[in-house]
Structures are given as structure tokens and as C-alpha cells.
Amino acid sequence: MCRALNQETDLQSNSVDSLKLEQLFEHLVALTEDEQQRGWSCKDDTEEISTMLLDLLGLLSNANPKVVIQVLQSLKYEPLLTLVQYYQLESRKTLKRQALQVLHESMLIQPDPICSILLTSRLPVQLASDIQANKVMSLLEQQCNVFCACLSYPNAMPASHYDQLDEIFLSYLLTAIEAEETPYDPENLIPAMFVKCALSLNLHYKDLRNNRVCNVLKSRPHATVLSETLLVSFNRAESLTGIFPQSEDGVRKIMLDLFGSPDTAELFFTNDVKVLIEVLHRNVIDRGEGDPDRVYYMRLLDRVISNTEYEDHTHYKYEIFQLLQQVKDEENSDRESKSEAARILKKHVILST
């Protein structure tokens, strides 16, 4: 009897939440279509819109996710695109921040297909433009959060976005990462936020030759903050782009990319390279047979030896040689690991001399 009553209560609650969501979405559409109010305000509707967005965020956060998904599916996810349009039209920073909070929460509830829908919209390009212009930290944080979420889920980015998320945007991010002081950022939050943005965008470059992130870095005399951040995160196995379970590890990818060329590998100081070699040596040891991570760490080790001035110091040479020899000769080792170890030993004769 109690179970039946609970089920009935749940159904009623779900029905109420569903109705509230539909009403809030209808309200959102009406606000967005009110061109007169958006273009030439006749009344101060800040409190009204803020209340609506907060109510919407509260429902997304607390309602049964299945109910939220069902409502969005029934509306073909059009309210989210309406919210993107509203964000673009709105000039009040508090309301823009709240709109982004709603979009971010929606992606967490149903990454597929919401991340794809937002990625293929104008939102990422708009956010890139806003990130460069905005000086309000509370809004900037949400802009970076949504930008990273859109780009971190494994979806193909529209070709037109590549032209607009360009070298100018990347240079802005990288310059801000290395800046000693930013007046509107007293807590120095920007470097960590912008590193995540750069790493999220880097996930979409599969061909190293056409990788704009690496190409922009090649032209920079140094990237001390970036390289130190990457090394610390790599050592701690922190992804920095792991917003969703399906997200690729942004730190591991960019480390492989950066050490794919001497021009970007030289951004790391010699002592940092030595530390990295020790980290890679440890990780190859810690990974068991058949673990794909083992091959990854060996491939990165190969790139570090190939594209840095390793011959000048031959750090950990004996330990690396012994480890690779052991992997190559293991009877039960997987074929890919054995092949990779043998390839590196053959390629780098210096390890055995």
C-alpha cells in the first residue's frame, strides 16, 4: 500500500515538474521573441527573467532527469537553441551568466545529443568572442565552462567553426595564461580556465600538421605557465577536459602533440623534461600487460627522446633501456607493447650505448 502511494506521489511530482518545465520554456520563447523589449527596453524585467532562469536551473538540477529529457525530446530540444539565441541578444551580464548555467546543466543531464546540438550552433563561436571581450569574472567562468563542455564531448565540430576559433583567439588565451597579473582577476583564476579552453579546442585537431594550437605555440618564445600546468596535471593523471565519461584526456593528447615536434617540445625546460621522463618510466612500469595506456606512455617517451636534446643529458638512460628490454622480452606481454618497445630500442641506439 505504501509503495503504491509512493509511486503515485512520484508520478504526480513528475507530472508537475514536466508541466513547470514546459511553462518555463514557453516563457523563455516569449521573452526571446519580444524584440522590442530586447532592443529598446520599455520596463525593467531583470528580476522577472532572473527568477525564470533560476526556476529553470532549479528544475534541471532537482527534477527527475528522465522527466527533463522527456520534455526536451518532445520539444525537439528547441528551447536550448532559443536559450542560445537569448544569450546572444541579452546584454545584462547577470542574466547572460544565468542562461549559461542553464545550458551547462542541460549538457550534464544529457550530453548526447545536447552537446552536439550546442556545438553545431553559433554558441561556441559567440563564447570565444565573448571570452576575449568580457572582464567580469563570474560571467567569464561560466563562458569558459560552457565552451569547454561543448568541445569536450566527442563530437565533430563544424568546419566553419575552425575558421573562427582561430589563431587570434588562441593567441589571446595563451597570452592571458602567461600574464603575470590581470587587474580584474585578483585570485588568478584565468590561467587555469584558459588552459582548459585551449585543451578542449585541441581535442578537435587530429592531424598534427594542421594543429593550430601547436602552430600558435611554435611562434611563442615561451609558455612557462602552460608547460608547468601540463606537467603537474600529467603527473597527477588529471585530464582537465574530463567533464564527461566519454571525454578524451586533454592533457595526454596535448602532451603527445607538443612533443611531436622539436619546435613545441622546446617550450619545456630541460629539468621539466627530466621529470617527465621519470614519470613516463614509472607509468610504463605501473601499467600491466594489455593496458593501452602502457603503449601511450612508451609512444610519448619516444617523442620526448626524439624531439628534445636528450643526447645532451641521457637522463634515466639505463633505466629506460632495461625497462624497454624487459617489455620486449616478456613472454606474456601483448604484441603491441612488445612491438613498440622493440621499435624504440631500434630507433634510439643511444639507449644501449
Tab-separated table of C-alpha atoms in Angstrom, residues 117-340:
chain	number	residue	atom	x	y	z
A	117	ILE	CA	23.297	20.432	-30.723
A	118	LEU	CA	25.104	23.258	-28.935
A	119	LEU	CA	28.446	22.577	-30.615
A	120	THR	CA	26.891	22.902	-34.070
A	121	SER	CA	25.093	26.098	-33.095
A	122	ARG	CA	26.669	29.559	-33.039
A	123	LEU	CA	27.280	29.264	-29.305
A	124	PRO	CA	30.989	28.193	-29.309
A	125	VAL	CA	31.927	30.989	-31.707
A	126	GLN	CA	29.922	33.525	-29.698
A	127	LEU	CA	31.568	32.352	-26.483
A	128	ALA	CA	35.040	32.663	-27.998
A	129	SER	CA	34.267	36.258	-28.926
A	130	ASP	CA	32.780	36.997	-25.508
A	131	ILE	CA	35.684	35.426	-23.630
A	132	GLN	CA	38.030	37.871	-25.332
A	133	ALA	CA	35.847	40.888	-24.523
A	134	ASN	CA	34.489	40.114	-21.070
A	135	LYS	CA	36.125	41.431	-17.890
A	136	VAL	CA	33.582	40.166	-15.336
A	137	MET	CA	34.957	37.043	-13.676
A	138	SER	CA	31.652	35.447	-12.635
A	139	LEU	CA	30.423	35.580	-16.239
A	140	LEU	CA	33.811	34.638	-17.689
A	141	GLU	CA	33.869	31.497	-15.566
A	142	GLN	CA	30.516	30.354	-16.960
A	143	GLN	CA	31.542	31.220	-20.510
A	144	CYS	CA	34.628	29.034	-20.144
A	145	ASN	CA	32.647	26.219	-18.502
A	146	VAL	CA	30.121	26.052	-21.337
A	147	PHE	CA	32.790	26.446	-24.032
A	148	CYS	CA	34.772	23.521	-22.578
A	149	ALA	CA	31.686	21.349	-22.140
A	150	CYS	CA	30.610	21.917	-25.762
A	151	LEU	CA	34.036	20.986	-27.101
A	152	SER	CA	34.967	18.204	-24.658
A	153	TYR	CA	32.251	15.745	-25.653
A	154	PRO	CA	33.454	13.639	-28.618
A	155	ASN	CA	31.518	15.267	-31.461
A	156	ALA	CA	32.751	16.617	-34.784
A	157	MET	CA	32.980	20.403	-34.857
A	158	PRO	CA	31.525	22.210	-37.907
A	159	ALA	CA	34.212	23.201	-40.415
A	160	SER	CA	33.173	26.843	-40.227
A	161	HIS	CA	33.975	26.943	-36.511
A	162	TYR	CA	37.658	26.227	-37.183
A	163	ASP	CA	37.920	29.464	-39.158
A	164	GLN	CA	36.501	31.496	-36.282
A	165	LEU	CA	38.157	29.721	-33.357
A	166	ASP	CA	41.371	30.876	-34.953
A	167	GLU	CA	44.928	31.974	-34.184
A	168	ILE	CA	43.698	35.297	-32.784
A	169	PHE	CA	41.528	33.521	-30.216
A	170	LEU	CA	44.274	31.051	-29.328
A	171	SER	CA	46.874	33.809	-29.011
A	172	TYR	CA	44.539	35.668	-26.666
A	173	LEU	CA	44.159	32.570	-24.474
A	174	LEU	CA	47.885	31.794	-24.425
A	175	THR	CA	48.897	35.391	-23.700
A	176	ALA	CA	46.449	35.564	-20.795
A	177	ILE	CA	47.706	32.231	-19.425
A	178	GLU	CA	51.248	33.617	-19.241
A	179	ALA	CA	50.272	37.102	-17.985
A	180	GLU	CA	51.804	37.965	-14.630
A	181	GLU	CA	48.810	39.961	-13.410
A	182	THR	CA	45.283	40.732	-14.571
A	183	PRO	CA	43.515	43.588	-12.724
A	184	TYR	CA	40.051	42.038	-12.892
A	185	ASP	CA	41.327	38.603	-11.789
A	186	PRO	CA	42.727	39.112	-8.257
A	187	GLU	CA	42.556	35.378	-7.480
A	188	ASN	CA	44.466	34.461	-10.668
A	189	LEU	CA	41.787	32.073	-11.926
A	190	ILE	CA	42.190	32.894	-15.615
A	191	PRO	CA	45.270	30.726	-16.371
A	192	ALA	CA	43.552	27.504	-15.243
A	193	MET	CA	40.298	28.435	-17.033
A	194	PHE	CA	42.023	29.321	-20.287
A	195	VAL	CA	44.266	26.236	-20.232
A	196	LYS	CA	41.093	24.134	-20.202
A	197	CYS	CA	39.691	26.142	-23.121
A	198	ALA	CA	42.858	25.611	-25.165
A	199	LEU	CA	42.938	21.903	-24.351
A	200	SER	CA	39.269	21.479	-25.241
A	201	LEU	CA	39.847	23.081	-28.633
A	202	ASN	CA	42.976	20.987	-29.159
A	203	LEU	CA	40.867	17.823	-28.909
A	204	HIS	CA	39.456	18.655	-32.343
A	205	TYR	CA	42.827	18.681	-34.134
A	206	LYS	CA	43.658	15.141	-35.173
A	207	ASP	CA	46.391	15.999	-37.704
A	208	LEU	CA	49.484	17.459	-36.041
A	209	ARG	CA	50.478	19.323	-39.209
A	210	ASN	CA	47.254	21.338	-39.167
A	211	ASN	CA	47.057	21.737	-35.394
A	212	ARG	CA	46.518	25.453	-34.804
A	213	VAL	CA	47.129	25.176	-31.068
A	214	CYS	CA	50.616	23.784	-31.662
A	215	ASN	CA	51.272	26.137	-34.576
A	216	VAL	CA	50.484	29.171	-32.435
A	217	LEU	CA	52.685	27.825	-29.645
A	218	LYS	CA	55.576	27.420	-32.085
A	219	SER	CA	55.644	31.175	-32.603
A	220	ARG	CA	55.823	31.972	-28.891
A	221	PRO	CA	59.174	32.470	-27.131
A	222	HIS	CA	57.985	30.688	-24.008
A	223	ALA	CA	54.946	29.096	-22.383
A	224	THR	CA	56.157	28.614	-18.830
A	225	VAL	CA	52.798	28.622	-17.045
A	226	LEU	CA	51.237	26.308	-19.636
A	227	SER	CA	54.120	23.820	-19.625
A	228	GLU	CA	54.263	23.707	-15.818
A	229	THR	CA	50.495	23.265	-15.577
A	230	LEU	CA	50.588	20.421	-18.093
A	231	LEU	CA	53.470	18.682	-16.352
A	232	VAL	CA	51.805	18.838	-12.935
A	233	SER	CA	48.458	17.653	-14.339
A	234	PHE	CA	50.136	14.873	-16.323
A	235	ASN	CA	51.966	13.643	-13.236
A	236	ARG	CA	48.692	13.616	-11.285
A	237	ALA	CA	46.792	11.980	-14.164
A	238	GLU	CA	44.395	14.938	-14.313
A	239	SER	CA	42.566	15.239	-17.621
A	240	LEU	CA	41.375	18.884	-17.294
A	241	THR	CA	38.840	18.106	-20.049
A	242	GLY	CA	37.182	15.099	-18.407
A	243	ILE	CA	33.784	16.730	-17.989
A	244	PHE	CA	32.006	13.623	-19.274
A	245	PRO	CA	32.998	9.934	-19.047
A	246	GLN	CA	33.306	9.902	-22.842
A	247	SER	CA	35.662	12.918	-22.930
A	248	GLU	CA	39.174	12.407	-24.260
A	249	ASP	CA	42.031	13.220	-21.894
A	250	GLY	CA	43.076	16.693	-22.995
A	251	VAL	CA	46.371	16.708	-21.098
A	252	ARG	CA	47.545	13.405	-22.530
A	253	LYS	CA	46.616	14.454	-26.053
A	254	ILE	CA	48.354	17.816	-25.985
A	255	MET	CA	51.479	16.313	-24.399
A	256	LEU	CA	51.705	13.889	-27.319
A	257	ASP	CA	51.107	16.765	-29.733
A	258	LEU	CA	53.658	19.128	-28.178
A	259	PHE	CA	56.412	16.530	-28.116
A	260	GLY	CA	55.607	15.623	-31.707
A	261	SER	CA	57.839	18.462	-32.899
A	262	PRO	CA	61.126	19.992	-31.651
A	263	ASP	CA	59.577	23.438	-32.140
A	264	THR	CA	56.980	22.865	-29.419
A	265	ALA	CA	58.969	20.398	-27.301
A	266	GLU	CA	61.481	23.162	-26.614
A	267	LEU	CA	58.821	25.011	-24.625
A	268	PHE	CA	59.656	22.620	-21.779
A	269	PHE	CA	62.792	23.306	-19.722
A	270	THR	CA	65.427	20.579	-19.523
A	271	ASN	CA	64.691	19.861	-15.868
A	272	ASP	CA	60.994	19.516	-16.703
A	273	VAL	CA	61.863	17.050	-19.464
A	274	LYS	CA	63.894	15.011	-16.987
A	275	VAL	CA	60.967	14.927	-14.564
A	276	LEU	CA	58.656	13.886	-17.397
A	277	ILE	CA	60.994	11.027	-18.353
A	278	GLU	CA	60.865	9.716	-14.787
A	279	VAL	CA	57.056	9.999	-14.767
A	280	LEU	CA	56.827	8.079	-18.053
A	281	HIS	CA	59.229	5.402	-16.791
A	282	ARG	CA	57.107	4.928	-13.669
A	283	ASN	CA	53.857	4.768	-15.625
A	284	VAL	CA	55.153	2.126	-18.054
A	285	ILE	CA	56.140	0.013	-15.033
A	286	ASP	CA	52.768	0.514	-13.334
A	287	ARG	CA	50.726	-0.496	-16.397
A	288	GLY	CA	50.153	-4.187	-16.814
A	289	GLU	CA	50.220	-6.300	-19.943
A	290	GLY	CA	47.499	-5.390	-22.435
A	291	ASP	CA	46.865	-1.993	-20.882
A	292	PRO	CA	46.568	0.511	-23.795
A	293	ASP	CA	47.958	3.232	-21.540
A	294	ARG	CA	51.269	1.382	-21.494
A	295	VAL	CA	51.699	1.867	-25.242
A	296	TYR	CA	50.696	5.519	-24.949
A	297	TYR	CA	53.401	6.219	-22.362
A	298	MET	CA	56.011	4.475	-24.483
A	299	ARG	CA	54.999	6.491	-27.551
A	300	LEU	CA	55.279	9.729	-25.610
A	301	LEU	CA	58.669	8.595	-24.273
A	302	ASP	CA	59.791	8.016	-27.864
A	303	ARG	CA	58.727	11.542	-28.839
A	304	VAL	CA	60.481	13.061	-25.826
A	305	ILE	CA	63.747	11.323	-26.734
A	306	SER	CA	63.353	12.181	-30.438
A	307	ASN	CA	62.387	15.841	-30.193
A	308	THR	CA	64.292	17.171	-27.186
A	309	GLU	CA	68.028	17.475	-26.620
A	310	TYR	CA	68.087	14.111	-24.881
A	311	GLU	CA	71.590	13.251	-26.076
A	312	ASP	CA	72.937	16.144	-24.018
A	313	HIS	CA	71.960	14.535	-20.721
A	314	THR	CA	70.688	10.954	-21.432
A	315	HIS	CA	68.665	11.119	-18.224
A	316	TYR	CA	67.478	7.703	-16.951
A	317	LYS	CA	69.102	6.063	-19.972
A	318	TYR	CA	69.965	2.793	-18.249
A	319	GLU	CA	66.567	2.507	-16.534
A	320	ILE	CA	64.729	3.175	-19.805
A	321	PHE	CA	66.812	0.632	-21.688
A	322	GLN	CA	66.254	-2.041	-19.044
A	323	LEU	CA	62.513	-1.385	-18.949
A	324	LEU	CA	62.036	-1.465	-22.718
A	325	GLN	CA	64.171	-4.575	-22.995
A	326	GLN	CA	62.033	-6.225	-20.336
A	327	VAL	CA	58.781	-5.330	-22.118
A	328	LYS	CA	60.179	-6.559	-25.438
A	329	ASP	CA	61.242	-9.900	-23.981
A	330	GLU	CA	58.176	-10.596	-21.822
A	331	GLU	CA	56.567	-13.873	-22.845
A	332	ASN	CA	53.069	-12.842	-21.844
A	333	SER	CA	53.285	-9.216	-22.939
A	334	ASP	CA	50.781	-8.046	-25.548
A	335	ARG	CA	52.011	-7.797	-29.115
A	336	GLU	CA	51.555	-4.027	-29.392
A	337	SER	CA	53.644	-3.313	-26.287
A	338	LYS	CA	56.405	-5.686	-27.406
A	339	SER	CA	56.445	-4.131	-30.874
A	340	GLU	CA	56.555	-0.572	-29.525
